[in-house]
Tab-separated table of C-alpha atoms and ligand atoms in Angstrom:
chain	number	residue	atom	x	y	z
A	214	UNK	CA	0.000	0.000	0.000
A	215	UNK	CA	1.399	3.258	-0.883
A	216	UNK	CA	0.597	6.813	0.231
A	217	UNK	CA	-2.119	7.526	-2.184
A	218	UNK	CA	-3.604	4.040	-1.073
A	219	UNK	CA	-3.428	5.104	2.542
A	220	UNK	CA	-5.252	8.498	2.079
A	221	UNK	CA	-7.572	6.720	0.494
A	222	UNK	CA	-8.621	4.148	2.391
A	223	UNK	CA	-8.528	6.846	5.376
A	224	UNK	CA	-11.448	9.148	3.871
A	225	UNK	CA	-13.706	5.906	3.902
A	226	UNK	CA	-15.812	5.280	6.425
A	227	UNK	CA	-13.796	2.671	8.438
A	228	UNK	CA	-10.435	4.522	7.999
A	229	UNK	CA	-12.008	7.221	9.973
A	230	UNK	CA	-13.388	4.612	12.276
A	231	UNK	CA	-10.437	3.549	12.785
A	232	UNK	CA	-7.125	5.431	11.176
A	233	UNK	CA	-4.428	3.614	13.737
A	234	UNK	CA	-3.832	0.238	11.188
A	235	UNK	CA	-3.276	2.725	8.128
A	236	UNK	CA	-1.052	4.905	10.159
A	237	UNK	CA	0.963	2.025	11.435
A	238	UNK	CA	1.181	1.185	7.475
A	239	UNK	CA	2.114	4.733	6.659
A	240	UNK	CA	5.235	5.018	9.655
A	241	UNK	CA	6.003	1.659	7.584
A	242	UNK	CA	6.877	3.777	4.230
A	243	UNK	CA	8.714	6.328	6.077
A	244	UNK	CA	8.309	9.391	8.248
A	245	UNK	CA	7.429	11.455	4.832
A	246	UNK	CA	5.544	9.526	2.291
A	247	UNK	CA	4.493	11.120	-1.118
A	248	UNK	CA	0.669	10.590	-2.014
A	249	UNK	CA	-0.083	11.088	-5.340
A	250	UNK	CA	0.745	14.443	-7.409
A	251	UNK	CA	1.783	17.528	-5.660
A	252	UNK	CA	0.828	15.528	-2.108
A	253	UNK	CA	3.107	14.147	0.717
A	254	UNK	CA	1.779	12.691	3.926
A	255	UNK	CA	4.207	13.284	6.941
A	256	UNK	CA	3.568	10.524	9.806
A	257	UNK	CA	6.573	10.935	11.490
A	258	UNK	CA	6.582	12.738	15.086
A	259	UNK	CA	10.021	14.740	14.232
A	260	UNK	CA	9.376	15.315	10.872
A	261	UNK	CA	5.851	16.695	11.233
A	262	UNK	CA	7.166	19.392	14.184
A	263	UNK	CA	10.126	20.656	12.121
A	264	UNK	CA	7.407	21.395	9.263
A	265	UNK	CA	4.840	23.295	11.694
A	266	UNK	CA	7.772	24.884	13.009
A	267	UNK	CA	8.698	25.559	9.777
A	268	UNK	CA	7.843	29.156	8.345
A	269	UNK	CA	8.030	28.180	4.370
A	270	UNK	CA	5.658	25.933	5.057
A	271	UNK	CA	2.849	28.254	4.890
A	272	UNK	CA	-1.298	27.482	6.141
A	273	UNK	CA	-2.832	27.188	2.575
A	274	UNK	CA	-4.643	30.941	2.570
A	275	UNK	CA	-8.130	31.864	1.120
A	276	UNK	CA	-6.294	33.352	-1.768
A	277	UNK	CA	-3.767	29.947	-2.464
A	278	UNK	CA	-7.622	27.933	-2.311
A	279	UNK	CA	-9.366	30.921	-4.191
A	280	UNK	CA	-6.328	30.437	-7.047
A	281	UNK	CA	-6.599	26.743	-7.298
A	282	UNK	CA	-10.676	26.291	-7.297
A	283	UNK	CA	-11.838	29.559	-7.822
A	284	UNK	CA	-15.679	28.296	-6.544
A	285	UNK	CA	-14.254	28.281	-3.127
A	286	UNK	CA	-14.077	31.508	-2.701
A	287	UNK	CA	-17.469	32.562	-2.893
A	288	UNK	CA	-18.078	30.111	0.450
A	289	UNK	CA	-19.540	31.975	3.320
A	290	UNK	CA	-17.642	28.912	5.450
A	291	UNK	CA	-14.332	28.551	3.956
A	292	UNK	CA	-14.633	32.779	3.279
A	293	UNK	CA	-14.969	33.212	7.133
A	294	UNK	CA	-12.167	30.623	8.145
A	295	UNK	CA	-10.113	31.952	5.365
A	296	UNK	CA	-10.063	35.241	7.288
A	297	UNK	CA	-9.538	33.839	10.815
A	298	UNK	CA	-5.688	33.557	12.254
A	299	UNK	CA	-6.318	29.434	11.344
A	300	UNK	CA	-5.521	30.807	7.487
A	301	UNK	CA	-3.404	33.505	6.972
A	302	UNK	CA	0.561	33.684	7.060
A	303	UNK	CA	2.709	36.194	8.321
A	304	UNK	CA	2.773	39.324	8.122
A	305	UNK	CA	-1.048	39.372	8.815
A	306	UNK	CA	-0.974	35.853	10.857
A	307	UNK	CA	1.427	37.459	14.037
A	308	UNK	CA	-0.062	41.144	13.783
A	309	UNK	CA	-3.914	39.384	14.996
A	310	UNK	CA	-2.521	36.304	16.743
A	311	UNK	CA	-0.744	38.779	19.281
A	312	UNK	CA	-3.765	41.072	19.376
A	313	UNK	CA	-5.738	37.595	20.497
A	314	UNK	CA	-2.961	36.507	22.999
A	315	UNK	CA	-3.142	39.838	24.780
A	316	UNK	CA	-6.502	39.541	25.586
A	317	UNK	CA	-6.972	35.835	26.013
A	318	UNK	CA	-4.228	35.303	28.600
A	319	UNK	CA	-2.701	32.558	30.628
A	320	UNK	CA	-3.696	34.348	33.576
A	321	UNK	CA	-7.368	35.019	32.450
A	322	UNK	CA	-7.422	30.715	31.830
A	323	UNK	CA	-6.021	30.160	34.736
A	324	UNK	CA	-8.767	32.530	36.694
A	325	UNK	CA	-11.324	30.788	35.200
A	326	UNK	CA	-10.569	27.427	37.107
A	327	UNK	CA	-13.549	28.032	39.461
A	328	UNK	CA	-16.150	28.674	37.051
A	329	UNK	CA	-15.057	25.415	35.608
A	330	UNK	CA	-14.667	23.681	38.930
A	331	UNK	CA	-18.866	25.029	39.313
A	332	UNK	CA	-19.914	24.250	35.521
A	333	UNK	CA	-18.706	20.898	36.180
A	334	UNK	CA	-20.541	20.135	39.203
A	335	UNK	CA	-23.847	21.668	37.588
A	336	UNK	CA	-23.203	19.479	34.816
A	337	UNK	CA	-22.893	16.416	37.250
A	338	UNK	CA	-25.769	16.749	38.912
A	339	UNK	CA	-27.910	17.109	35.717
A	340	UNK	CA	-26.428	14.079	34.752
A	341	UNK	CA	-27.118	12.400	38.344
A	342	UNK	CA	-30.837	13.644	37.579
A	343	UNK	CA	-31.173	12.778	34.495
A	344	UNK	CA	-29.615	9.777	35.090
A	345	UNK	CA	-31.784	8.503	38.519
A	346	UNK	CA	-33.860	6.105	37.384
A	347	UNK	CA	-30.840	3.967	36.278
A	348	UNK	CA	-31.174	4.394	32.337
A	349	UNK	CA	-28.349	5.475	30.134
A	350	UNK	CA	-27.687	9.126	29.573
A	351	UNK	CA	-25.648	10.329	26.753
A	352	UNK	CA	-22.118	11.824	27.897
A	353	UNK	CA	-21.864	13.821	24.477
A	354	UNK	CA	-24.841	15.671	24.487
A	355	UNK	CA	-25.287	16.260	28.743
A	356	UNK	CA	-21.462	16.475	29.487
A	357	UNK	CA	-18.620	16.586	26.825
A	358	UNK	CA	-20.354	19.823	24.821
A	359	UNK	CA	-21.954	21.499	27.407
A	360	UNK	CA	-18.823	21.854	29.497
A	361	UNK	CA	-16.557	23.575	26.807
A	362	UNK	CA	-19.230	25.333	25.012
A	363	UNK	CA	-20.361	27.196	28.209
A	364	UNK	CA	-16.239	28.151	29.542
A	365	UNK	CA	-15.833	29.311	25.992
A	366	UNK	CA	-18.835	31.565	25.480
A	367	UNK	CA	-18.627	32.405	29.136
A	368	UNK	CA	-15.158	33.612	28.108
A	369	UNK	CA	-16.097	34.925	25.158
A	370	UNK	CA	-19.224	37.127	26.940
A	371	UNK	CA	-22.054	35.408	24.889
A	372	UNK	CA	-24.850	35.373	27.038
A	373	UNK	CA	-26.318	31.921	28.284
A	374	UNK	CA	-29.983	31.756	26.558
A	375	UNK	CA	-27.632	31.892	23.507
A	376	UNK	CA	-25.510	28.912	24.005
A	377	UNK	CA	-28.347	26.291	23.072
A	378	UNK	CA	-27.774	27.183	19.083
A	379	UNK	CA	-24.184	26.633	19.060
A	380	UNK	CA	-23.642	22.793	18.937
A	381	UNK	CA	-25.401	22.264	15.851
A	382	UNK	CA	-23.990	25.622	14.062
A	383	UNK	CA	-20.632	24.815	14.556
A	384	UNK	CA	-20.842	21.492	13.665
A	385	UNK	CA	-22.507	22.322	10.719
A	386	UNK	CA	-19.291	25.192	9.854
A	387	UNK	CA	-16.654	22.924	10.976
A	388	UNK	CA	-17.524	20.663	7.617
A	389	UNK	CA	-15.952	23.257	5.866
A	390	UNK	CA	-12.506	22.000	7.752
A	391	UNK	CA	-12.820	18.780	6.424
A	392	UNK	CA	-12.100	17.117	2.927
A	393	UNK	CA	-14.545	17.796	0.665
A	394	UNK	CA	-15.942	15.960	-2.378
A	395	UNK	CA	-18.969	17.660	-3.271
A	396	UNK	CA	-19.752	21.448	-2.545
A	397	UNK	CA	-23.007	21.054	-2.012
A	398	UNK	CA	-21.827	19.716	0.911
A	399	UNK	CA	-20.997	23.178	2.091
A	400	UNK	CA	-24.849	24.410	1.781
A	401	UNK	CA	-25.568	24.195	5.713
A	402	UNK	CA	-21.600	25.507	6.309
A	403	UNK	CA	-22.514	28.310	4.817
A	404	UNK	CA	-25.641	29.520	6.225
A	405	UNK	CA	-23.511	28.593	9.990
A	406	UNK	CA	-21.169	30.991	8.859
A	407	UNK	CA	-23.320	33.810	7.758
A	408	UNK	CA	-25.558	32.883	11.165
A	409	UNK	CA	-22.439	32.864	13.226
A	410	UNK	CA	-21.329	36.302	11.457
A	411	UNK	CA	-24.715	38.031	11.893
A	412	UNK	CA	-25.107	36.701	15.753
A	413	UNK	CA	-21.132	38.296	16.343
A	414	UNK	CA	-21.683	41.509	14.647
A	415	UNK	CA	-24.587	42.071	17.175
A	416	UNK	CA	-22.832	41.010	20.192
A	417	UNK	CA	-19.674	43.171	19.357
A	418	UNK	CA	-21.961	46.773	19.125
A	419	UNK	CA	-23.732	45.840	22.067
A	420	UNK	CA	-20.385	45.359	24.115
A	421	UNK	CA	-18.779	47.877	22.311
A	422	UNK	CA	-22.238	50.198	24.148
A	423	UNK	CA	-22.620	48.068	26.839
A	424	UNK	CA	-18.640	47.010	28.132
A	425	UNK	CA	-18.435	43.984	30.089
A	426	UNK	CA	-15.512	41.912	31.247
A	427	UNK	CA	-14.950	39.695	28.536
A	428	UNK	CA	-12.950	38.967	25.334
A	429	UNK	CA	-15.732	40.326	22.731
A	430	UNK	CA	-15.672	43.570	24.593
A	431	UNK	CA	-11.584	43.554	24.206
A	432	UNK	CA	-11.451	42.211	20.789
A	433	UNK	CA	-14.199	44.939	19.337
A	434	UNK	CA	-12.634	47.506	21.239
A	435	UNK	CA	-9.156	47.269	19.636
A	436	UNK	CA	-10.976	47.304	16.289
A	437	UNK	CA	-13.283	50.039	17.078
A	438	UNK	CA	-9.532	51.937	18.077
A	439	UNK	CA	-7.938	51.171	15.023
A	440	UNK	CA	-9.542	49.548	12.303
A	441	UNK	CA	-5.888	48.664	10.458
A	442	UNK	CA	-4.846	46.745	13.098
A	443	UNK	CA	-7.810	44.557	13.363
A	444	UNK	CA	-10.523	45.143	10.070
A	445	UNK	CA	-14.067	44.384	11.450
A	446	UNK	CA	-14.099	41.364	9.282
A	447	UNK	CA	-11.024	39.648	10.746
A	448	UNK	CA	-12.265	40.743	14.081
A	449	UNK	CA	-16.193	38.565	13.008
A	450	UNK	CA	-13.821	35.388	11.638
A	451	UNK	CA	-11.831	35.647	14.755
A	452	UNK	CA	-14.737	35.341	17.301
A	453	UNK	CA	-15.872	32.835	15.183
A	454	UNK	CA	-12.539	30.584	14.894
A	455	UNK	CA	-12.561	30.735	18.879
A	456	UNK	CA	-16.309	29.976	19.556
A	457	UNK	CA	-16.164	26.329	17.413
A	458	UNK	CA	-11.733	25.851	17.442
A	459	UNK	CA	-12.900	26.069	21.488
A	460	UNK	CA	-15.724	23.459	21.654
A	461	UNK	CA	-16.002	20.998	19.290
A	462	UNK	CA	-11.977	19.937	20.003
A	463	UNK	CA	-12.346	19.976	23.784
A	464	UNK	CA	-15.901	18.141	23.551
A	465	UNK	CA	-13.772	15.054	21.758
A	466	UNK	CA	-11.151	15.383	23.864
A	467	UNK	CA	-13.471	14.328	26.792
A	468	UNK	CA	-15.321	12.124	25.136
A	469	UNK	CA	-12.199	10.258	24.203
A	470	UNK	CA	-11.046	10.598	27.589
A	471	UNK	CA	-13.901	8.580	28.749
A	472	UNK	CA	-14.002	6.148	26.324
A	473	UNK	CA	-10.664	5.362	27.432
A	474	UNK	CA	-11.673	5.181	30.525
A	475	UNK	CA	-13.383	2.496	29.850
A	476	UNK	CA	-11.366	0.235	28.126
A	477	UNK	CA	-9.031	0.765	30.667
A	478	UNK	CA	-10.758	0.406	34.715
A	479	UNK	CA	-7.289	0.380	35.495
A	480	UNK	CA	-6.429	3.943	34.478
A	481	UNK	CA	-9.505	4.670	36.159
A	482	UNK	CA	-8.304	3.555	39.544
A	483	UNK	CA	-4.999	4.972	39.391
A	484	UNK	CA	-6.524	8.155	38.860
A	485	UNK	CA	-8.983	7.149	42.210
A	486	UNK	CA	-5.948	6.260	43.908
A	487	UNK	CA	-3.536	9.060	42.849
A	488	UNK	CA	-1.275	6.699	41.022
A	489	UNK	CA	-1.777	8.530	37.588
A	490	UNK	CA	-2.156	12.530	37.951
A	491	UNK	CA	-5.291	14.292	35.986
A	492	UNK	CA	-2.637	15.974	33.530
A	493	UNK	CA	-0.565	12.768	32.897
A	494	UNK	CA	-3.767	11.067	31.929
A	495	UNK	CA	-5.354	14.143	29.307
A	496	UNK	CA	-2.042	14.245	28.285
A	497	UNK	CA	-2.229	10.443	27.144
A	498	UNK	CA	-5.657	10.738	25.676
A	499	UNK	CA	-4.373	13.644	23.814
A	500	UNK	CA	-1.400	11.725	22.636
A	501	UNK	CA	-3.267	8.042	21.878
A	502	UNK	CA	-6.827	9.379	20.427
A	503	UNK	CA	-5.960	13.066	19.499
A	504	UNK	CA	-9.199	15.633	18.876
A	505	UNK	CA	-7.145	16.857	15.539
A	506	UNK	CA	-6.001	14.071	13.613
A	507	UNK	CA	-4.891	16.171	10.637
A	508	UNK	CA	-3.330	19.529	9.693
A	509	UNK	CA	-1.983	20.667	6.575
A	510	UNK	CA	0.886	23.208	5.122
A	511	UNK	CA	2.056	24.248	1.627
A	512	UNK	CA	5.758	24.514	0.415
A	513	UNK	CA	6.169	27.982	-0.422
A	514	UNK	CA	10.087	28.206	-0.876
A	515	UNK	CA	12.581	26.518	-3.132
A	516	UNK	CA	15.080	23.676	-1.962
A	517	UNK	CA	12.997	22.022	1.095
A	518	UNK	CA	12.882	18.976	2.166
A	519	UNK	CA	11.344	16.830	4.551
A	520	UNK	CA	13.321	13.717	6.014
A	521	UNK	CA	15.041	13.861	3.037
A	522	UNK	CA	12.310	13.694	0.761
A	523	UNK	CA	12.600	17.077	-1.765
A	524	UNK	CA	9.480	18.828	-1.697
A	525	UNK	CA	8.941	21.187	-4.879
A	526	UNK	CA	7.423	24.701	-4.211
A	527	UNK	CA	3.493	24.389	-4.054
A	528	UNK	CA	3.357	20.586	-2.626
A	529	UNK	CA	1.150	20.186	0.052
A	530	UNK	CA	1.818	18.343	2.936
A	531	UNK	CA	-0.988	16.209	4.787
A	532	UNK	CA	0.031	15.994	8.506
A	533	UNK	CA	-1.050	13.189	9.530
A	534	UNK	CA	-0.967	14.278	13.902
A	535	UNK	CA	-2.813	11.525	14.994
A	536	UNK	CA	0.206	9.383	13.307
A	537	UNK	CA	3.002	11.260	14.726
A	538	UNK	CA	1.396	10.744	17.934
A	539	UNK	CA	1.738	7.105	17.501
A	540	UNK	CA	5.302	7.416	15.426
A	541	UNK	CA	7.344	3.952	16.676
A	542	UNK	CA	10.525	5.849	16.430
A	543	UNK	CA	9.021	8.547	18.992
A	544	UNK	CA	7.331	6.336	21.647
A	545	UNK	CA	7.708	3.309	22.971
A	546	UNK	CA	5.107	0.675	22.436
A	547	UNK	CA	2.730	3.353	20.876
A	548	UNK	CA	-0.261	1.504	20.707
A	549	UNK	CA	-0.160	0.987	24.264
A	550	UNK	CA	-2.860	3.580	26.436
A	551	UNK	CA	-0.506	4.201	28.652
A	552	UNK	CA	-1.166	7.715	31.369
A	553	UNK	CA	2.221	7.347	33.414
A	554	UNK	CA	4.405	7.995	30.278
A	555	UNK	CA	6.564	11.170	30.561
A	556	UNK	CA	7.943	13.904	28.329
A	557	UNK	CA	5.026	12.751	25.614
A	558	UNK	CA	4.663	15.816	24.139
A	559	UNK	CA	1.813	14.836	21.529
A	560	UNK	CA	1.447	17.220	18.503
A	561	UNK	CA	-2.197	16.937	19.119
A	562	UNK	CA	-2.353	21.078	19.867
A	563	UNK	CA	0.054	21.170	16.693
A	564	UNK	CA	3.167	23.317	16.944
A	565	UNK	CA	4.862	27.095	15.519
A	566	UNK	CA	3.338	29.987	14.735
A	567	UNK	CA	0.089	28.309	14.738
A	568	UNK	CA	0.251	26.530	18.535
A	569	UNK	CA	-3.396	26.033	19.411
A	570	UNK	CA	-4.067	29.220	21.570
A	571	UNK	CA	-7.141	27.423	23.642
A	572	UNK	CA	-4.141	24.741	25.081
A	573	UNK	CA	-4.225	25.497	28.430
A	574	UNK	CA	-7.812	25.741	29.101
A	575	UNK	CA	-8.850	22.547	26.729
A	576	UNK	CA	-6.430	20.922	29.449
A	577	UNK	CA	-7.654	22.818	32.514
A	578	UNK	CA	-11.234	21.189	31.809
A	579	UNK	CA	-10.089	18.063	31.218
A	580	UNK	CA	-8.124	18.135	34.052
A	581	UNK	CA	-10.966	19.644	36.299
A	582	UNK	CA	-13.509	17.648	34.932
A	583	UNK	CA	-12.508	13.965	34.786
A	584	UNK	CA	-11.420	13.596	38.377
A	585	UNK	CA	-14.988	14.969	39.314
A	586	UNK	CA	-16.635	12.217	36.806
A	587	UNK	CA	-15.150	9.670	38.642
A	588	UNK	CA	-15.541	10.793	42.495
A	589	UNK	CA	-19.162	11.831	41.924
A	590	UNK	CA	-19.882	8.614	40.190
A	591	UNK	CA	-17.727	5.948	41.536
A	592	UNK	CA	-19.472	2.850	39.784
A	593	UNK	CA	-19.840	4.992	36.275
A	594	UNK	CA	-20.417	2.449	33.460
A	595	UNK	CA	-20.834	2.363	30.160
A	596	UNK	CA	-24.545	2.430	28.748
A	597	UNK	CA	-24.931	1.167	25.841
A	598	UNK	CA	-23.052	1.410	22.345
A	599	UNK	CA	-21.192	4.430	21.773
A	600	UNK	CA	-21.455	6.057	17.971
A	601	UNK	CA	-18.334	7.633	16.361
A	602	UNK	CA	-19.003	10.836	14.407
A	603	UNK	CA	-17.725	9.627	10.934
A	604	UNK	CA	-14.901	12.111	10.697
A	605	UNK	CA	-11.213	12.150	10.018
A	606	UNK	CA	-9.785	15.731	10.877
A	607	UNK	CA	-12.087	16.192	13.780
A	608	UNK	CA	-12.641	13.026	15.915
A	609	UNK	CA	-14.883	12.374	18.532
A	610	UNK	CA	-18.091	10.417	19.661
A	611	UNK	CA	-21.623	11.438	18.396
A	612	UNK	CA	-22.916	10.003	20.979
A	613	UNK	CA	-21.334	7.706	24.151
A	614	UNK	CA	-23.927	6.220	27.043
A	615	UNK	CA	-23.656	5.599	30.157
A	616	UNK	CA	-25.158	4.827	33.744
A	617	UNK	CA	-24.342	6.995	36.349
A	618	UNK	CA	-24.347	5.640	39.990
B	716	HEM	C1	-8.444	19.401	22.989
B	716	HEM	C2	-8.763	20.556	22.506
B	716	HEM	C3	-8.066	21.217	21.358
B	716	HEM	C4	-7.290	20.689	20.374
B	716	HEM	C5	-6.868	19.233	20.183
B	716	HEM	C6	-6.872	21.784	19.515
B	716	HEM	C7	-6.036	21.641	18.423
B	716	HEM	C8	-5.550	22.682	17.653
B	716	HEM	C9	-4.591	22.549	16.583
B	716	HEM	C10	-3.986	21.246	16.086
B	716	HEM	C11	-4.349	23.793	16.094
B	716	HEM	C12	-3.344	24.172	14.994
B	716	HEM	C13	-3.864	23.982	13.608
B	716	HEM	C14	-2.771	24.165	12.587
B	716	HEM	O1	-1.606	24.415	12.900
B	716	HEM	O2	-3.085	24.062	11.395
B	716	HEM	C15	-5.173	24.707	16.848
B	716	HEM	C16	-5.237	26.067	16.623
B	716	HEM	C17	-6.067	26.889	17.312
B	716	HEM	N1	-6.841	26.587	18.416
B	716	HEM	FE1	-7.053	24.796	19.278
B	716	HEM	N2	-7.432	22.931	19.973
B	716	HEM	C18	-8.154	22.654	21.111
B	716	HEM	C19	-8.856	23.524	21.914
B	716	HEM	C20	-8.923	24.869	21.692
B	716	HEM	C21	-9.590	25.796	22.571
B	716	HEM	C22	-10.281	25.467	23.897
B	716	HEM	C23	-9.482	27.002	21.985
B	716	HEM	C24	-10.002	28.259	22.604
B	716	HEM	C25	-10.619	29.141	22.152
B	716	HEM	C26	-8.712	26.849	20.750
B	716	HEM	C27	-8.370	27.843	19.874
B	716	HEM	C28	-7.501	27.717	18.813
B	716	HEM	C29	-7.134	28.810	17.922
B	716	HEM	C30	-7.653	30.239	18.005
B	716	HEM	C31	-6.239	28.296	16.976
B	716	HEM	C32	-5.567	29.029	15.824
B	716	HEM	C33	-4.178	29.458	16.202
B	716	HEM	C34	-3.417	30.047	15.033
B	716	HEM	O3	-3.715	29.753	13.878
B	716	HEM	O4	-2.507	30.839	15.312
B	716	HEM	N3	-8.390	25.531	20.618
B	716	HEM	N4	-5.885	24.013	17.807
């Protein structure tokens, strides 16, 4: 099987069920493995950080995308992303990445750890409710989304009567992140997009009347100050990109979590008994069952090469995280679930210019929130069969039951 064969076979429905055997085949070939014209796949945990890290290897821009299918650009969805940080390359990437970072600060994340600490417990007892009469209740839809969607918008300052809408419009927008065969598939992408637009245009003149203590008062002030800096339509794309980058990845990330869980009761008890620490365990799920499986960059300078495989300007090159997190050369015994590894730095928050800003609070809830699963339910079980969304780039359970008691 070659690289072509292996991309192939992971846009069908069981490769995304399961991607793990094909990346095993893929580290096989080599840590860079080209994949049909103009394509590489990089599996390899070294190889794939030195190209994030890696400034000619650019994000693929609206413009690149507009050039090479010029339908693309008329998108709502891929016209919003296209101006968020997610797509654009320096000079413009750094001058609205640092405007973000100033406002959306470690210290603000780390002051946040109580409201999470008390969404958490709300969110338990619903589920303990819910839950009473001893028949399953569905982690996704009562736990794993409401958590991150409500520290996000509660960050963000969208009000709470609000939040309801969310799950299904960025779901619905974050299609427009995946590979695509047929526009049409776009249709409801688009109408998120110009919904999610509309709602943040609102929300930014009443803060920017109204100020509050949040980052869409911050954000609209700086472009209300100076419009060069930050262009009211970056500033729409941007409070877009962190409303569904900040949900959909952290609800996977603790449904995966508990999924793991499960297969392993002994993981489970260590983290009952101490024995395995809440950050050595999200770290683990992060690493073996990552929330972003795949990334992508395009060679904009002559001469490169990756692992020693030359890369011609305007190749693109699929990076395959999920498959550097499970590179044989990087880890030992990779397919093993294993929470007391160290150093495991998992490329599962990517790496360079691009470094997932919502890191540290994707792990804060994890961190906050599995710990509390288990002492408030100490006989938790599963409930019934859990359902895989059938996605490669973003993975994650539709829906995962289970009996709480
Ligand atoms: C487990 C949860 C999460 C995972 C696995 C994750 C993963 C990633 C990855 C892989 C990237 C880089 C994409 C690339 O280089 O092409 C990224 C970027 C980003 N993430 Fe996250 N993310 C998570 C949670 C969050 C949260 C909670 C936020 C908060 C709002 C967030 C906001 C962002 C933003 C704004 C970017 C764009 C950064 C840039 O382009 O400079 N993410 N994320």
């Amino acid at each position: 099987m070659d690289g072509a064969a292996i991309i192939e076979e992971l846009l069908t429905s069981e490769g995304r069920a399961d991607p793990y055997p094909l990346y095993a085949r893929a580290h096989a070939l080599g840590a860079a493995v080209p994949a049909g014209p103009d394509t590489f796949l990089v599996v390899g945990h070294t190889a794939a950080d030195k190209v994030l890290r890696t400034p000619a290897f650019a994000v693929a821009t609206a413009d690149m995308m507009a050039e090479l299918t010029p339908e693309f650009a008329e998108h709502p969805s891929m016209a919003l992303f296209g101006r968020s940080i997610l797509q654009r390359n320096a000079p413009d990437h750094p001058r609205v990445r640092s405007l973000i970072a100033s406002v959306f600060t470690a210290r603000r994340v780390a002051a946040l750890r109580p409201a999470v600490e008390a969404a958490v417990a709300g969110l338990l007892d619903e589920m303990a409710k819910q839950g009473a009469d001893g028949s399953p209740v569905d982690f996704m839809d009562a736990f794993a989304f409401r958590l991150p969607v409500g520290v996000i918008c509660e960050l963000l300052g969208v009000p709470e009567r609000d939040r309801y809408r969310f799950r299904d419009l960025a779901s619905d927008l974050t299609v427009a992140l995946e590979f695509i065969d047929d526009r049409s598939e776009l249709t409801k992408a688009d109408q998120a997009a110009d919904e999610l637009a509309g709602y943040f245009t609102e929300l930014a003149a009443e803060r920017l009347a109204r100020p509050q203590d949040d980052l869409v008062t911050d954000l609209a002030r700086i472009a209300a100050d100076d419009p060069e800096r930050l262009p009211a339509r970056e500033l729409l794309a941007n409070l877009v990109l962190l409303l569904v980058a900040g949900f959909e990845t952290t609800t996977n990330l603790l449904g995966n979590g508990l999924a793991l869980l499960f297969r392993h009761p002994e993981a489970a008890a260590g983290l009952r008994s101490g024995a395995i620490t809440p950050a050595g365990f999200t770290d683990e799920v992060l690493r073996f069952d990552s929330p972003v499986q795949l990334t992508s960059r395009v060679a904009l300078a002559e001469g490169l090469a990756v692992d020693g495989l030359p890369v011609p300007v305007g190749n693109v090159a699929l990076l395959l995280l999920g498959a550097a997190n499970h590179d044989p050369a990087r880890y030992d015994r990779p397919e093993v679930f294993d929470p007391t590894r160290r150093d495991s730095q998992p490329l599962s928050f990517g790496g360079g210019p691009h470094y997932c800003l919502g890191a540290q609070l994707a792990r804060l809830e994890a961190e906050v929130a599995v710990p509390a699963l288990l002492d408030r339910f100490p006989r938790l079980a599963q409930g019934g069969v859990p359902v895989r969304r059938d996605r490669l780039v973003l993975r994650g359970f539709e829906t995962l039951p289970v009996i709480v008691r």
